CSV table of C-alpha atoms and ligand atoms in Angstrom, one decimal:
chain,number,residue,atom,x,y,z
U,470,MET,CA,-15.6,63.8,-107.7
U,471,LYS,CA,-14.2,64.3,-104.2
U,472,ALA,CA,-14.2,68.1,-104.5
U,473,GLN,CA,-17.7,68.1,-105.8
U,474,GLU,CA,-18.9,65.9,-103.0
U,475,ASN,CA,-17.4,68.3,-100.5
U,476,LYS,CA,-19.1,71.2,-102.2
U,477,THR,CA,-22.5,69.5,-102.2
U,478,GLY,CA,-22.1,69.0,-98.5
U,479,LEU,CA,-22.0,72.8,-97.9
U,480,PRO,CA,-24.7,75.5,-98.2
U,481,LEU,CA,-24.1,78.1,-101.0
U,482,VAL,CA,-23.3,80.9,-98.5
U,483,GLN,CA,-20.3,78.9,-97.3
U,484,LEU,CA,-19.2,78.3,-100.8
U,485,GLY,CA,-19.2,82.1,-101.2
U,486,ILE,CA,-22.0,82.1,-103.8
U,487,THR,CA,-24.4,85.0,-103.6
U,488,ARG,CA,-25.3,85.9,-107.1
U,489,PRO,CA,-27.4,83.7,-109.5
U,490,GLU,CA,-24.7,84.0,-112.3
U,491,GLU,CA,-22.3,82.1,-110.1
U,492,LEU,CA,-24.5,79.1,-110.2
U,493,THR,CA,-23.8,78.3,-113.9
U,494,GLY,CA,-20.2,77.2,-113.3
U,495,LEU,CA,-21.0,75.4,-110.2
U,496,PHE,CA,-23.6,73.2,-111.9
U,497,ALA,CA,-21.5,72.8,-115.0
U,498,ASP,CA,-18.7,71.3,-112.8
U,499,LEU,CA,-21.1,69.0,-111.1
U,500,ARG,CA,-22.5,67.8,-114.4
U,501,GLY,CA,-18.9,67.2,-115.7
U,502,SER,CA,-18.0,65.0,-112.7
U,503,PHE,CA,-21.2,63.1,-113.3
U,504,ASP,CA,-20.3,62.4,-116.9
U,505,ASN,CA,-16.8,61.2,-115.9
U,506,ASP,CA,-18.3,59.0,-113.3
U,507,CYS,CA,-20.8,57.6,-115.8
U,508,ALA,CA,-18.1,56.7,-118.3
U,509,CYS,CA,-16.4,54.5,-115.6
U,510,ALA,CA,-19.5,52.3,-114.9
U,511,HIS,CA,-18.7,49.4,-117.1
U,512,ASP,CA,-20.6,46.5,-115.5
U,513,GLU,CA,-23.7,46.0,-113.4
U,514,SER,CA,-22.2,46.2,-110.0
U,515,ALA,CA,-20.2,49.3,-110.8
U,516,TRP,CA,-23.4,50.8,-112.3
U,517,LYS,CA,-25.3,50.2,-109.1
U,518,VAL,CA,-22.7,52.0,-106.9
U,519,PHE,CA,-22.7,54.8,-109.4
U,520,ARG,CA,-26.5,55.1,-109.4
U,521,ASP,CA,-26.7,55.2,-105.6
U,522,ARG,CA,-23.9,57.7,-105.4
U,523,TRP,CA,-26.0,60.1,-107.5
U,524,LEU,CA,-29.6,59.2,-106.9
U,525,GLY,CA,-29.4,57.6,-103.4
U,526,ARG,CA,-32.3,58.9,-101.4
U,527,LYS,CA,-30.4,59.5,-98.2
U,528,SER,CA,-27.1,60.8,-99.2
U,529,GLY,CA,-27.0,60.8,-103.0
U,530,VAL,CA,-25.5,63.8,-104.7
U,531,LEU,CA,-28.8,65.1,-105.9
U,532,THR,CA,-30.3,64.8,-102.4
U,533,GLN,CA,-27.4,66.7,-101.0
U,534,VAL,CA,-27.9,69.5,-103.5
U,535,THR,CA,-31.6,69.7,-102.6
U,536,ASP,CA,-30.8,69.7,-98.8
U,537,ASN,CA,-27.7,71.9,-98.8
U,538,TRP,CA,-28.0,74.2,-101.8
U,539,LEU,CA,-31.7,74.5,-102.6
U,540,LYS,CA,-33.5,74.5,-99.2
U,541,PRO,CA,-31.4,77.1,-97.3
U,542,ALA,CA,-30.9,79.3,-100.5
U,543,THR,CA,-31.7,82.9,-100.3
U,544,PRO,CA,-34.8,83.9,-102.3
U,545,VAL,CA,-32.6,85.5,-105.0
U,546,LEU,CA,-30.8,82.2,-105.6
U,547,LYS,CA,-33.6,79.7,-104.9
U,548,ARG,CA,-35.4,80.0,-108.2
U,549,VAL,CA,-32.3,79.5,-110.3
U,550,VAL,CA,-31.0,76.7,-108.1
U,551,GLY,CA,-34.4,74.9,-108.5
U,552,GLN,CA,-34.2,75.3,-112.2
U,553,LYS,CA,-30.6,74.1,-112.6
U,554,LEU,CA,-31.3,71.2,-110.3
U,555,ASN,CA,-34.2,70.1,-112.4
U,556,GLU,CA,-32.0,70.2,-115.5
U,557,LEU,CA,-29.3,68.2,-113.8
U,558,ARG,CA,-31.7,65.7,-112.5
U,559,ALA,CA,-33.2,65.1,-115.9
U,560,HIS,CA,-29.7,64.6,-117.3
U,561,VAL,CA,-28.6,62.3,-114.5
U,562,GLU,CA,-31.7,60.1,-114.7
U,563,SER,CA,-31.6,59.7,-118.4
U,564,GLN,CA,-27.9,58.9,-118.5
U,565,ILE,CA,-28.1,56.4,-115.7
U,566,GLU,CA,-30.9,54.7,-117.5
U,567,ALA,CA,-29.0,54.8,-120.8
U,568,ARG,CA,-26.0,53.3,-119.1
U,569,ARG,CA,-28.1,50.5,-117.7
U,570,ALA,CA,-29.5,49.7,-121.1
U,571,ALA,CA,-26.0,49.6,-122.6
U,572,ILE,CA,-24.7,47.3,-120.0
U,573,GLU,CA,-27.7,45.0,-120.3
U,574,SER,CA,-27.5,44.8,-124.0
U,575,GLY,CA,-23.8,43.8,-123.9
U,576,ALA,CA,-22.8,46.9,-125.8
U,577,GLU,CA,-20.6,48.0,-122.9
U,578,GLU,CA,-18.8,44.7,-122.8
U,579,ALA,CA,-18.3,44.7,-126.6
U,580,ALA,CA,-16.9,48.2,-126.3
U,581,LEU,CA,-14.6,47.1,-123.5
U,582,THR,CA,-13.4,44.1,-125.5
U,583,ARG,CA,-12.8,46.3,-128.5
U,584,GLU,CA,-10.8,48.8,-126.5
U,585,ARG,CA,-8.8,46.3,-124.4
U,586,VAL,CA,-5.1,46.3,-125.1
U,587,ASP,CA,-3.9,43.0,-126.3
U,588,LEU,CA,-0.5,42.6,-124.7
U,589,SER,CA,0.3,39.5,-126.7
U,590,LEU,CA,0.4,41.4,-130.0
U,591,PRO,CA,3.9,42.0,-131.5
U,592,GLY,CA,5.2,45.4,-130.7
U,593,VAL,CA,6.4,48.0,-133.2
U,594,ILE,CA,10.0,47.2,-133.9
U,595,ARG,CA,12.1,50.2,-134.6
U,596,PRO,CA,15.3,49.2,-136.3
U,597,ILE,CA,18.4,50.5,-134.4
U,598,GLY,CA,20.6,52.5,-136.6
U,599,SER,CA,24.4,52.5,-136.6
U,600,HIS,CA,27.1,55.0,-137.2
U,601,HIS,CA,28.0,55.9,-140.7
U,602,LEU,CA,31.2,54.2,-141.9
U,603,ILE,CA,33.0,57.5,-142.1
U,604,ARG,CA,32.1,58.2,-138.5
U,605,GLN,CA,33.3,54.8,-137.5
U,606,VAL,CA,36.7,55.2,-139.2
U,607,LEU,CA,37.0,58.7,-137.8
U,608,GLN,CA,36.4,57.2,-134.4
U,609,GLU,CA,39.0,54.6,-135.0
U,610,VAL,CA,41.6,57.1,-136.1
U,611,GLU,CA,40.8,59.3,-133.1
U,612,ASP,CA,41.2,56.4,-130.7
U,613,ILE,CA,44.6,55.5,-132.0
U,614,PHE,CA,46.0,59.0,-131.7
U,615,PHE,CA,44.2,59.6,-128.4
U,616,SER,CA,46.0,56.5,-127.0
U,617,ILE,CA,49.4,58.2,-127.8
U,618,GLY,CA,48.7,61.5,-126.2
U,619,PHE,CA,47.0,63.5,-128.9
U,620,SER,CA,43.9,65.5,-128.1
U,621,ILE,CA,41.1,66.3,-130.5
U,622,VAL,CA,40.2,69.8,-131.6
U,623,GLU,CA,37.6,70.9,-134.2
U,624,GLY,CA,37.4,74.1,-136.2
U,625,PRO,CA,35.2,76.2,-138.4
U,626,GLU,CA,34.2,75.0,-141.9
U,627,ILE,CA,34.0,78.6,-143.0
U,628,GLU,CA,37.4,80.1,-143.0
U,629,THR,CA,39.2,83.3,-143.9
U,630,PRO,CA,41.9,83.1,-146.7
U,631,TYR,CA,44.4,84.1,-144.0
U,632,TYR,CA,43.9,80.8,-142.0
U,633,ASN,CA,43.3,78.6,-145.0
U,634,PHE,CA,46.2,79.9,-147.0
U,635,GLU,CA,48.4,82.8,-145.9
U,636,ALA,CA,49.3,81.7,-142.4
U,637,LEU,CA,50.1,78.2,-143.9
U,638,ASN,CA,52.8,79.9,-146.0
U,639,ILE,CA,50.6,79.9,-149.1
U,640,PRO,CA,50.6,83.6,-150.3
U,641,GLU,CA,48.1,84.9,-152.8
U,642,PHE,CA,49.0,83.8,-156.4
U,643,HIS,CA,50.9,80.8,-155.0
U,644,PRO,CA,50.2,78.0,-157.6
U,645,VAL,CA,49.1,75.4,-155.0
U,646,ARG,CA,46.0,77.5,-154.5
U,647,ASP,CA,44.8,76.3,-157.9
U,648,ASP,CA,44.7,72.7,-156.6
U,649,MET,CA,42.4,73.8,-153.9
U,650,ASP,CA,40.0,75.8,-155.9
U,651,THR,CA,37.1,76.2,-153.6
U,652,PHE,CA,33.8,77.9,-152.7
U,653,TYR,CA,33.9,81.5,-151.7
U,654,LEU,CA,30.8,82.8,-149.9
U,655,ASP,CA,28.6,85.5,-151.4
U,656,LEU,CA,28.6,88.0,-148.6
U,657,PRO,CA,26.5,91.0,-148.0
U,658,LYS,CA,28.1,94.4,-148.9
U,659,GLY,CA,30.2,95.8,-146.1
U,660,VAL,CA,31.6,92.5,-144.8
U,661,PRO,CA,35.3,93.1,-144.8
U,662,ALA,CA,37.2,89.9,-145.5
U,663,PRO,CA,36.3,87.3,-148.1
U,664,LEU,CA,35.2,83.9,-146.6
U,665,LEU,CA,35.5,80.5,-148.0
U,666,LEU,CA,34.7,76.9,-147.3
U,667,ARG,CA,38.0,75.4,-145.9
U,668,THR,CA,39.9,73.3,-148.4
U,669,HIS,CA,41.7,71.3,-145.7
U,670,THR,CA,41.8,71.0,-142.0
U,671,SER,CA,45.3,72.5,-141.9
U,672,PRO,CA,44.0,76.0,-140.8
U,673,MET,CA,43.5,74.5,-137.4
U,674,GLN,CA,47.2,74.2,-137.1
U,675,ILE,CA,47.4,77.9,-137.0
U,676,ARG,CA,44.3,78.4,-134.8
U,677,THR,CA,45.7,75.9,-132.3
U,678,MET,CA,49.2,77.4,-132.1
U,679,GLU,CA,47.7,80.9,-131.8
U,680,LYS,CA,45.9,79.7,-128.7
U,681,GLN,CA,48.5,77.6,-126.9
U,682,LYS,CA,52.2,77.4,-126.4
U,683,PRO,CA,54.2,74.2,-127.1
U,684,PRO,CA,53.9,71.3,-126.5
U,685,VAL,CA,51.1,70.9,-128.9
U,686,ARG,CA,49.7,67.5,-129.9
U,687,VAL,CA,46.4,67.6,-131.6
U,688,ILE,CA,44.4,66.0,-134.3
U,689,VAL,CA,41.6,67.8,-136.2
U,690,PRO,CA,38.8,65.7,-137.8
U,691,GLY,CA,36.4,67.5,-140.0
U,692,LYS,CA,34.7,68.2,-143.4
U,693,VAL,CA,36.6,70.0,-146.1
U,694,TYR,CA,35.4,71.3,-149.5
U,695,ARG,CA,36.9,71.6,-153.0
U,696,ARG,CA,35.4,72.5,-156.3
U,697,ASP,CA,35.9,69.0,-157.6
U,698,ASN,CA,33.6,67.2,-160.0
U,699,PRO,CA,32.2,64.1,-158.5
U,700,ASP,CA,33.6,60.8,-159.7
U,701,ALA,CA,34.7,57.5,-158.0
U,702,THR,CA,37.5,59.2,-156.2
U,703,HIS,CA,36.4,62.9,-156.0
U,704,SER,CA,33.7,64.7,-154.1
U,705,PHE,CA,33.2,68.4,-153.5
U,706,MET,CA,33.0,67.6,-149.8
U,707,PHE,CA,35.1,65.0,-148.0
U,708,HIS,CA,36.7,64.4,-144.6
U,709,GLN,CA,40.2,64.9,-143.3
U,710,VAL,CA,42.1,64.4,-140.1
U,711,GLU,CA,44.9,66.9,-139.6
U,712,GLY,CA,47.7,66.1,-137.1
U,713,LEU,CA,50.1,68.5,-135.5
U,714,ALA,CA,52.8,67.9,-132.9
U,715,VAL,CA,55.2,70.7,-131.9
U,716,ASP,CA,57.6,70.8,-129.0
U,717,THR,CA,61.2,71.8,-128.3
U,718,ASP,CA,62.8,68.5,-129.4
U,719,ILE,CA,60.7,66.8,-132.0
U,720,THR,CA,62.7,65.1,-134.7
U,721,PHE,CA,62.0,63.4,-138.0
U,722,CYS,CA,62.3,60.1,-136.2
U,723,ASP,CA,59.4,61.0,-133.8
U,724,PHE,CA,57.4,61.9,-136.9
U,725,THR,CA,58.0,58.6,-138.8
U,726,GLY,CA,57.6,56.6,-135.7
U,727,THR,CA,54.2,58.2,-134.9
U,728,ILE,CA,52.9,57.7,-138.4
U,729,GLU,CA,54.1,54.2,-138.6
U,730,TYR,CA,52.5,53.4,-135.3
U,731,PHE,CA,49.2,54.8,-136.6
U,732,VAL,CA,49.3,52.9,-139.9
U,733,LYS,CA,50.1,49.6,-138.3
U,734,GLN,CA,47.3,50.1,-135.7
U,735,PHE,CA,44.9,51.0,-138.4
U,736,PHE,CA,45.7,48.5,-141.2
U,737,GLY,CA,47.3,45.7,-139.1
U,738,PRO,CA,50.9,44.9,-138.1
U,739,GLY,CA,51.7,43.2,-141.4
U,740,VAL,CA,51.8,46.4,-143.5
U,741,LYS,CA,55.0,48.1,-144.6
U,742,THR,CA,55.3,51.8,-144.9
U,743,ARG,CA,57.5,54.1,-146.9
U,744,PHE,CA,57.7,57.8,-147.6
U,745,ARG,CA,58.7,59.7,-150.7
U,746,PRO,CA,59.8,63.3,-151.1
U,747,SER,CA,56.9,65.7,-151.8
U,748,TYR,CA,56.0,69.3,-151.5
U,749,PHE,CA,53.6,71.3,-149.3
U,750,PRO,CA,54.2,75.0,-148.6
U,751,PHE,CA,53.7,74.5,-144.8
U,752,THR,CA,56.1,71.6,-144.3
U,753,GLU,CA,59.8,71.2,-145.0
U,754,PRO,CA,60.8,68.6,-145.8
U,755,SER,CA,57.5,67.3,-147.1
U,756,VAL,CA,56.7,63.7,-147.7
U,757,GLU,CA,54.0,61.5,-149.1
U,758,PHE,CA,53.3,58.4,-147.0
U,759,ASP,CA,52.7,55.1,-148.7
U,760,VAL,CA,51.5,51.8,-147.3
U,761,SER,CA,52.2,48.4,-148.9
U,762,CYS,CA,49.1,47.4,-150.9
U,763,ILE,CA,46.5,45.9,-148.5
U,764,PHE,CA,44.8,44.1,-151.4
U,765,CYS,CA,47.7,42.2,-152.9
U,766,GLY,CA,49.9,42.2,-149.8
U,767,GLY,CA,52.5,44.4,-151.6
U,768,SER,CA,53.2,41.9,-154.4
U,769,GLY,CA,51.6,44.0,-157.1
U,770,ALA,CA,50.0,40.8,-158.5
U,771,ALA,CA,46.3,40.0,-158.6
U,772,ALA,CA,45.2,36.7,-157.0
U,773,GLY,CA,43.8,35.4,-160.3
U,774,GLY,CA,46.8,36.5,-162.3
U,775,GLY,CA,47.7,39.8,-163.8
U,776,VAL,CA,48.4,43.0,-161.9
U,777,CYS,CA,46.6,44.1,-158.8
U,778,SER,CA,43.9,46.6,-159.9
U,779,LYS,CA,44.1,48.6,-156.7
U,780,CYS,CA,47.9,49.5,-156.7
U,781,LYS,CA,48.2,49.0,-160.5
U,782,GLY,CA,51.0,46.5,-159.9
U,783,ALA,CA,53.1,48.9,-157.8
U,784,GLY,CA,52.7,47.1,-154.5
U,785,TRP,CA,52.3,50.5,-152.8
U,786,ILE,CA,49.3,52.7,-152.1
U,787,GLU,CA,49.6,56.4,-151.5
U,788,LEU,CA,48.1,57.3,-148.1
U,789,PHE,CA,48.6,60.9,-147.2
U,790,GLY,CA,50.8,64.0,-147.1
U,791,ALA,CA,52.9,65.0,-144.1
U,792,GLY,CA,56.2,66.6,-143.1
U,793,MET,CA,58.1,68.7,-140.6
U,794,VAL,CA,56.4,72.0,-140.0
U,795,ASP,CA,58.0,74.7,-142.1
U,796,PRO,CA,59.8,77.3,-139.8
U,797,ALA,CA,58.0,80.0,-141.8
U,798,VAL,CA,54.7,78.9,-140.3
U,799,TYR,CA,56.0,79.5,-136.8
U,800,GLY,CA,56.5,83.1,-137.7
U,801,PHE,CA,52.7,83.5,-138.1
U,802,VAL,CA,51.9,82.3,-134.6
U,803,ASN,CA,54.8,83.8,-132.7
U,804,TYR,CA,56.6,80.6,-132.0
U,805,ASP,CA,60.4,80.8,-131.9
U,806,ALA,CA,61.4,78.8,-135.0
U,807,LYS,CA,64.9,78.4,-133.5
U,808,LYS,CA,63.6,76.7,-130.4
U,809,VAL,CA,60.7,74.6,-131.6
U,810,SER,CA,60.2,71.9,-134.1
U,811,GLY,CA,57.3,69.6,-135.1
U,812,PHE,CA,55.5,67.6,-137.7
U,813,ALA,CA,52.1,67.7,-139.4
U,814,PHE,CA,50.1,65.4,-141.5
U,815,GLY,CA,46.7,65.5,-143.3
U,816,MET,CA,44.9,62.4,-144.2
U,817,GLY,CA,41.6,61.8,-146.1
U,818,ILE,CA,39.3,59.8,-144.0
U,819,ASP,CA,37.1,58.8,-146.9
U,820,ARG,CA,40.2,57.4,-148.6
U,821,LEU,CA,41.3,55.5,-145.5
U,822,ALA,CA,37.8,54.0,-145.3
U,823,MET,CA,37.8,53.0,-149.0
U,824,LEU,CA,41.2,51.3,-148.6
U,825,LYS,CA,40.4,49.5,-145.4
U,826,TYR,CA,36.9,48.3,-146.5
U,827,GLY,CA,37.6,47.8,-150.2
U,828,ILE,CA,35.1,50.4,-151.4
U,829,ASP,CA,35.8,51.6,-154.9
U,830,ASP,CA,33.4,54.6,-155.2
U,831,ILE,CA,33.6,57.5,-152.8
U,832,GLN,CA,30.1,58.5,-153.8
U,833,ALA,CA,28.7,55.5,-152.0
U,834,PHE,CA,29.4,57.4,-148.7
U,835,PHE,CA,27.1,60.2,-149.6
U,836,GLN,CA,24.2,58.5,-151.4
U,837,ASN,CA,22.6,57.2,-148.2
U,838,ASP,CA,21.7,53.9,-149.8
U,839,VAL,CA,20.7,51.8,-146.8
U,840,ARG,CA,21.8,48.6,-148.6
U,841,PHE,CA,25.3,50.0,-148.6
U,842,LEU,CA,25.2,51.5,-145.1
U,843,LYS,CA,23.8,48.3,-143.6
U,844,GLN,CA,27.0,46.4,-144.5
U,845,PHE,CA,28.8,48.4,-141.8
U,846,PRO,CA,26.7,47.9,-138.7
K,1094,DAH,N1,46.5,70.0,-146.3
K,1094,DAH,C1,46.9,69.0,-147.2
K,1094,DAH,C2,45.9,68.7,-148.3
K,1094,DAH,O1,44.7,69.0,-148.0
K,1094,DAH,C3,47.3,67.7,-146.5
K,1094,DAH,C4,48.5,67.9,-145.7
K,1094,DAH,C5,49.7,67.6,-146.2
K,1094,DAH,C6,48.4,68.3,-144.4
K,1094,DAH,C7,50.9,67.7,-145.4
K,1094,DAH,C8,49.5,68.4,-143.6
K,1094,DAH,C9,50.7,68.1,-144.1
K,1094,DAH,O2,49.4,68.8,-142.3
K,1094,DAH,O3,51.8,68.2,-143.3
K,1094,DAH,O4,46.2,68.3,-149.3
């Protein structure tokens, strides 16, 4: 409105208007600001001010248009200004009258009441989500290792056979490849190396050691893939946390001490741990780490009699694989196997979560049933 007011206060020459065509936009703008103004006149007193602003005899907008635009207009413009002014006047008068009628009949008030925002109405409540249990457990594991000086690295889920197998001392035709039967990618012709979905997070051991010299202390959380048929304990995609520590003087005691610290932090100080000999191509010696059964307290007996169904009466539950890094692995990353030593481990996060929270079907993690997810806010 302000700009229009200023414009109607000036003769057309000063507005730079010399040709009749230029009047169309000028009048359209004026009509637009009238319509805006009209929509704001909701009650009688506002309507009066509005009416005077446009129709006031002395200084109403239409009077200004007559005095400043019409009267001093050049003969070329005068005829068109007159015509446009008449059209505008007809519109202004009819709308002002219509507005008055609306206010008087109460229609305006009704419309206002209808449109008024009722601040006392309850708002739209958007439920706040929470992290998925897997993410929560991952976070917990990360926090524990972080607190003892490990850093967190992540790596690609699509790997080359070199990183997933060869550099981990698993040559082609090594039988352990069968256990990790996985998904190879269909690649366009001309792509040199085969690519696969990583079967474990261990390839990041190699990628990390390639990038940095010892000391190395990292954990690697992430998704891994295997061609497993889904059942209560198998899924074609699951989560692991790999761990690797390499330095000049790391011993088997550092290894067991670190793992034991982790397990007690994670399951509570009451659990007992043990390890058994095992085999992995990239560790020597290799172990399988067990924890005393968290369900029966290690007794192997169920509370109501009989054997504990979780540990099948053994009193122990297998947790994860680990070991001292096989010197052959150092050969792939140009570490001097005579000078460095270290340990590595790889744990299934889904399995840890199932044990800690008593979940007996891994599929529950991936079905996205809110009734399940809600139990772990
Ligand atoms: N990569 C092994 C698997 O997926 C787990 C593993 C075992 C990782 C021993 C390690 C390790 O780093 O030392 O079955």
